[in-house]
Amino acid sequence: MITVLLVDDQRLVRAGLRMLIEDTADLAVVGEAADGVEAVRLYAELRPDLIVMDLRMPGLDGVGATWQILASSPRAKVLVLTTFDDDEHLLPALAAGAAGYFVKDTEPAVLLDAIRRTVDGDLMFSPALLRRLVDRALDAPSTAVPAPDMTPREIDVLRLVAQGYGNQEIAERLHLGVSTVKTHIANLLAKTGTDNRVRLAVYAAQIIGR
């Protein structure tokens, strides 16, 4: 069972998300917070598998709460769900360590899949947002240094990461097991000196393109 903490200052939004999540057999809401301060406290108390985090909230906002939670619990997973899809909101959320970013008009089935896959280790973004991140990386001067000891299979995986594919899609395209893909991703993170999937995708875009 995947446990979820909902963080949003709108009670109706939280109620709708709770109904959506608890209508599934493998997900459960274990708590709700209306602001960032309460989110930090409840995460420490409940230790859910995932936090669904709004950004604009009174007091401590979602970015600030994400910073605080990950500072004390680096393995925590935060999936941002907001009304804003602009870089002004996206980039600070990524810098804080968010593991995914979706807008509130996302299809319910897509959001549920993102929750599961974020917990499973994928970094989840709507395709348009991920393309924008990679485009920004390609427009910027490259500071990445190629890792000389990548295997041909790791390069295959890295190229698909740059294209925004998750572990399951990479496994299907390369005819590998998901656990094997996860091992390749872990090795790539170590070899490239990146600490999450987005930074790995940006690295890949700068080094080998999309």
C-alpha positions as a LaTeX table, in Angstrom:
\begin{tabular}{lrrr}
\hline
Residue & $x$ (\AA) & $y$ (\AA) & $z$ (\AA) \\
\hline
Met1 & 0.00 & 0.00 & 0.00 \\
Ile2 & 1.37 & 3.40 & $-1.02$ \\
Thr3 & 0.73 & 6.07 & 1.62 \\
Val4 & 0.14 & 9.69 & 0.59 \\
Leu5 & 0.12 & 13.03 & 2.42 \\
Leu6 & $-2.02$ & 15.72 & 0.74 \\
Val7 & $-0.88$ & 19.34 & 1.07 \\
Asp8 & $-3.14$ & 22.06 & $-0.33$ \\
Asp9 & $-4.73$ & 25.12 & 1.23 \\
Gln10 & $-8.05$ & 24.46 & $-0.54$ \\
Arg11 & $-10.22$ & 22.00 & 1.33 \\
Leu12 & $-12.22$ & 21.08 & $-1.78$ \\
Val13 & $-9.04$ & 20.19 & $-3.66$ \\
Arg14 & $-7.90$ & 17.96 & $-0.82$ \\
Ala15 & $-11.31$ & 16.30 & $-0.66$ \\
Gly16 & $-11.29$ & 15.63 & $-4.39$ \\
Leu17 & $-7.79$ & 14.18 & $-4.27$ \\
Arg18 & $-8.68$ & 12.01 & $-1.29$ \\
Met19 & $-11.69$ & 10.58 & $-3.12$ \\
Leu20 & $-9.62$ & 9.90 & $-6.23$ \\
Ile21 & $-6.77$ & 8.25 & $-4.35$ \\
Glu22 & $-8.86$ & 6.19 & $-1.97$ \\
Asp23 & $-10.91$ & 4.82 & $-4.86$ \\
Thr24 & $-7.87$ & 2.70 & $-5.73$ \\
Ala25 & $-6.79$ & $-0.53$ & $-4.09$ \\
Asp26 & $-3.09$ & 0.29 & $-3.71$ \\
Leu27 & $-3.10$ & 3.92 & $-2.52$ \\
Ala28 & $-4.19$ & 5.46 & 0.77 \\
Val29 & $-4.26$ & 9.02 & 2.16 \\
Val30 & $-2.75$ & 9.09 & 5.65 \\
Gly31 & $-2.95$ & 12.82 & 6.31 \\
Glu32 & $-3.83$ & 16.28 & 5.05 \\
Ala33 & $-2.14$ & 19.65 & 5.55 \\
Ala34 & $-3.38$ & 23.13 & 4.63 \\
Asp35 & 0.04 & 24.85 & 4.65 \\
Gly36 & 3.75 & 24.15 & 4.54 \\
Val37 & 4.33 & 24.27 & 8.29 \\
Glu38 & 1.70 & 21.60 & 8.87 \\
Ala39 & 3.12 & 19.57 & 5.98 \\
Val40 & 6.58 & 19.51 & 7.56 \\
Arg41 & 5.13 & 18.44 & 10.91 \\
Leu42 & 2.89 & 15.74 & 9.46 \\
Tyr43 & 5.62 & 14.31 & 7.28 \\
Ala44 & 7.86 & 13.87 & 10.32 \\
Glu45 & 4.99 & 12.26 & 12.20 \\
Leu46 & 3.52 & 10.02 & 9.48 \\
Arg47 & 6.43 & 9.31 & 7.12 \\
Pro48 & 4.24 & 8.75 & 4.04 \\
Asp49 & 5.65 & 7.26 & 0.85 \\
Leu50 & 4.74 & 10.40 & $-1.10$ \\
Ile51 & 3.66 & 14.00 & $-0.56$ \\
Val52 & 1.33 & 15.62 & $-3.10$ \\
Met53 & 2.30 & 19.26 & $-2.64$ \\
Asp54 & 0.63 & 22.50 & $-3.72$ \\
Leu55 & 2.91 & 25.52 & $-4.21$ \\
Arg56 & 0.92 & 28.65 & $-3.35$ \\
Met57 & $-0.11$ & 28.45 & 0.32 \\
Pro58 & $-0.24$ & 30.93 & 3.20 \\
Gly59 & 2.79 & 31.09 & 5.47 \\
Leu60 & 5.35 & 28.51 & 4.39 \\
Asp61 & 4.72 & 27.72 & 0.73 \\
Gly62 & 5.24 & 24.42 & $-1.09$ \\
Val63 & 8.79 & 25.19 & $-2.17$ \\
Gly64 & 9.82 & 26.10 & 1.36 \\
Ala65 & 8.13 & 23.00 & 2.77 \\
Thr66 & 9.86 & 20.81 & 0.20 \\
Trp67 & 13.24 & 22.29 & 1.13 \\
Gln68 & 12.65 & 21.64 & 4.83 \\
Ile69 & 11.33 & 18.11 & 4.40 \\
Leu70 & 14.16 & 17.00 & 2.12 \\
Ala71 & 16.79 & 18.67 & 4.28 \\
Ser72 & 15.85 & 16.40 & 7.16 \\
Ser73 & 14.69 & 13.40 & 5.09 \\
Pro74 & 16.58 & 13.21 & 1.76 \\
Arg75 & 14.66 & 10.09 & 0.69 \\
Ala76 & 11.28 & 11.84 & 0.92 \\
Lys77 & 9.37 & 12.09 & $-2.36$ \\
Val78 & 7.40 & 15.23 & $-3.24$ \\
Leu79 & 5.08 & 15.39 & $-6.24$ \\
Val80 & 4.02 & 18.98 & $-6.96$ \\
Leu81 & 0.41 & 19.52 & $-8.06$ \\
Thr82 & $-0.30$ & 23.15 & $-8.85$ \\
Thr83 & $-2.17$ & 25.50 & $-11.15$ \\
Phe84 & 1.09 & 27.06 & $-12.41$ \\
Asp85 & 3.13 & 25.63 & $-15.28$ \\
Asp86 & 5.59 & 28.52 & $-15.76$ \\
Asp87 & 9.33 & 28.45 & $-15.08$ \\
Glu88 & 8.92 & 30.92 & $-12.21$ \\
His89 & 7.23 & 28.14 & $-10.22$ \\
Leu90 & 8.72 & 25.03 & $-11.85$ \\
Leu91 & 12.42 & 25.81 & $-11.41$ \\
Pro92 & 12.32 & 26.66 & $-7.67$ \\
Ala93 & 10.34 & 23.47 & $-7.06$ \\
Leu94 & 12.98 & 21.44 & $-8.87$ \\
Ala95 & 15.78 & 23.21 & $-7.00$ \\
Ala96 & 14.05 & 22.28 & $-3.75$ \\
Gly97 & 14.11 & 18.63 & $-4.80$ \\
Ala98 & 10.60 & 17.89 & $-6.06$ \\
Ala99 & 10.43 & 14.48 & $-7.74$ \\
Gly100 & 7.63 & 15.46 & $-10.10$ \\
Tyr101 & 5.53 & 18.39 & $-11.28$ \\
Phe102 & 1.99 & 18.37 & $-12.67$ \\
Val103 & $-0.74$ & 20.96 & $-13.13$ \\
Lys104 & $-4.18$ & 20.53 & $-11.65$ \\
Asp105 & $-5.92$ & 19.87 & $-14.96$ \\
Thr106 & $-3.96$ & 16.61 & $-15.31$ \\
Glu107 & $-6.12$ & 13.59 & $-16.13$ \\
Pro108 & $-6.89$ & 11.58 & $-12.97$ \\
Ala109 & $-5.44$ & 8.36 & $-14.39$ \\
Val110 & $-2.21$ & 10.17 & $-15.30$ \\
Leu111 & $-1.90$ & 11.58 & $-11.78$ \\
Leu112 & $-2.46$ & 8.18 & $-10.17$ \\
Asp113 & 0.15 & 6.66 & $-12.45$ \\
Ala114 & 2.55 & 9.49 & $-11.56$ \\
Ile115 & 2.07 & 8.82 & $-7.85$ \\
Arg116 & 2.91 & 5.15 & $-8.28$ \\
Arg117 & 5.89 & 5.76 & $-10.53$ \\
Thr118 & 7.32 & 8.54 & $-8.34$ \\
Val119 & 7.30 & 6.18 & $-5.37$ \\
Asp120 & 8.92 & 3.59 & $-7.64$ \\
Gly121 & 11.81 & 5.96 & $-8.31$ \\
Asp122 & 10.82 & 7.73 & $-11.53$ \\
Leu123 & 10.96 & 11.50 & $-11.80$ \\
Met124 & 7.58 & 12.48 & $-13.21$ \\
Phe125 & 6.66 & 15.53 & $-15.27$ \\
Ser126 & 4.09 & 16.26 & $-17.90$ \\
Pro127 & 5.75 & 15.82 & $-21.33$ \\
Ala128 & 5.53 & 19.54 & $-22.13$ \\
Leu129 & 7.34 & 20.51 & $-18.92$ \\
Leu130 & 10.08 & 17.93 & $-19.41$ \\
Arg131 & 10.64 & 19.05 & $-23.00$ \\
Arg132 & 10.95 & 22.63 & $-21.77$ \\
Leu133 & 13.53 & 21.62 & $-19.17$ \\
Val134 & 15.59 & 19.78 & $-21.75$ \\
Asp135 & 15.30 & 22.67 & $-24.22$ \\
Arg136 & 16.57 & 25.07 & $-21.56$ \\
Ala137 & 19.53 & 22.77 & $-20.96$ \\
Leu138 & 20.35 & 22.64 & $-24.66$ \\
Asp139 & 20.16 & 26.44 & $-24.94$ \\
Ala140 & 22.56 & 26.92 & $-22.02$ \\
Pro141 & 26.35 & 26.49 & $-22.23$ \\
Ser142 & 27.21 & 22.91 & $-21.37$ \\
Thr143 & 29.23 & 22.36 & $-18.21$ \\
Ala144 & 28.77 & 18.60 & $-18.17$ \\
Val145 & 31.80 & 16.35 & $-18.55$ \\
Pro146 & 31.29 & 13.01 & $-20.34$ \\
Ala147 & 31.79 & 9.96 & $-18.19$ \\
Pro148 & 34.40 & 7.86 & $-20.02$ \\
Asp149 & 33.40 & 4.52 & $-18.52$ \\
Met150 & 29.77 & 4.29 & $-19.65$ \\
Thr151 & 28.82 & 0.99 & $-21.22$ \\
Pro152 & 26.93 & 0.93 & $-24.54$ \\
Arg153 & 23.77 & $-0.16$ & $-22.69$ \\
Glu154 & 24.11 & 2.70 & $-20.19$ \\
Ile155 & 24.35 & 5.11 & $-23.11$ \\
Asp156 & 21.14 & 3.60 & $-24.54$ \\
Val157 & 19.41 & 4.13 & $-21.19$ \\
Leu158 & 20.80 & 7.64 & $-20.84$ \\
Arg159 & 19.48 & 8.64 & $-24.27$ \\
Leu160 & 15.97 & 7.48 & $-23.34$ \\
Val161 & 16.16 & 9.32 & $-20.01$ \\
Ala162 & 16.90 & 12.48 & $-21.99$ \\
Gln163 & 13.75 & 11.86 & $-24.02$ \\
Gly164 & 11.63 & 11.75 & $-20.87$ \\
Tyr165 & 10.88 & 8.04 & $-20.70$ \\
Gly166 & 10.24 & 6.37 & $-17.34$ \\
Asn167 & 11.72 & 3.09 & $-16.16$ \\
Gln168 & 8.89 & 0.96 & $-17.54$ \\
Glu169 & 9.07 & 2.54 & $-21.01$ \\
Ile170 & 12.86 & 2.21 & $-21.08$ \\
Ala171 & 12.58 & $-1.44$ & $-20.11$ \\
Glu172 & 10.08 & $-2.09$ & $-22.89$ \\
Arg173 & 12.10 & $-0.26$ & $-25.55$ \\
Leu174 & 15.37 & $-1.96$ & $-24.63$ \\
His175 & 13.82 & $-5.34$ & $-23.80$ \\
Leu176 & 15.15 & $-5.24$ & $-20.25$ \\
Gly177 & 13.65 & $-5.89$ & $-16.86$ \\
Val178 & 12.57 & $-2.85$ & $-14.84$ \\
Ser179 & 14.98 & $-3.83$ & $-12.05$ \\
Thr180 & 17.83 & $-3.87$ & $-14.59$ \\
Val181 & 16.87 & $-0.39$ & $-15.78$ \\
Lys182 & 16.87 & 0.84 & $-12.18$ \\
Thr183 & 20.37 & $-0.55$ & $-11.74$ \\
His184 & 21.54 & 1.26 & $-14.88$ \\
Ile185 & 19.95 & 4.50 & $-13.65$ \\
Ala186 & 21.66 & 4.17 & $-10.27$ \\
Asn187 & 25.01 & 3.57 & $-12.00$ \\
Leu188 & 24.47 & 6.54 & $-14.30$ \\
Leu189 & 23.66 & 8.84 & $-11.39$ \\
Ala190 & 26.88 & 7.80 & $-9.70$ \\
Lys191 & 29.02 & 8.08 & $-12.83$ \\
Thr192 & 27.67 & 11.47 & $-13.89$ \\
Gly193 & 27.64 & 13.00 & $-10.42$ \\
Thr194 & 23.96 & 13.90 & $-10.71$ \\
Asp195 & 21.58 & 13.40 & $-7.82$ \\
Asn196 & 18.17 & 13.03 & $-9.45$ \\
Arg197 & 16.43 & 12.07 & $-12.66$ \\
Val198 & 15.92 & 15.61 & $-13.97$ \\
Arg199 & 19.58 & 16.51 & $-13.60$ \\
Leu200 & 20.48 & 13.23 & $-15.27$ \\
Ala201 & 18.14 & 14.09 & $-18.19$ \\
Val202 & 19.71 & 17.54 & $-18.49$ \\
Tyr203 & 23.18 & 15.99 & $-18.44$ \\
Ala204 & 22.15 & 13.55 & $-21.15$ \\
Ala205 & 20.69 & 16.33 & $-23.32$ \\
Gln206 & 23.92 & 18.31 & $-23.06$ \\
Ile207 & 26.19 & 15.34 & $-23.79$ \\
Ile208 & 24.36 & 13.13 & $-26.29$ \\
Gly209 & 21.28 & 15.13 & $-27.28$ \\
Arg210 & 17.75 & 13.78 & $-27.31$ \\
\hline
\end{tabular}
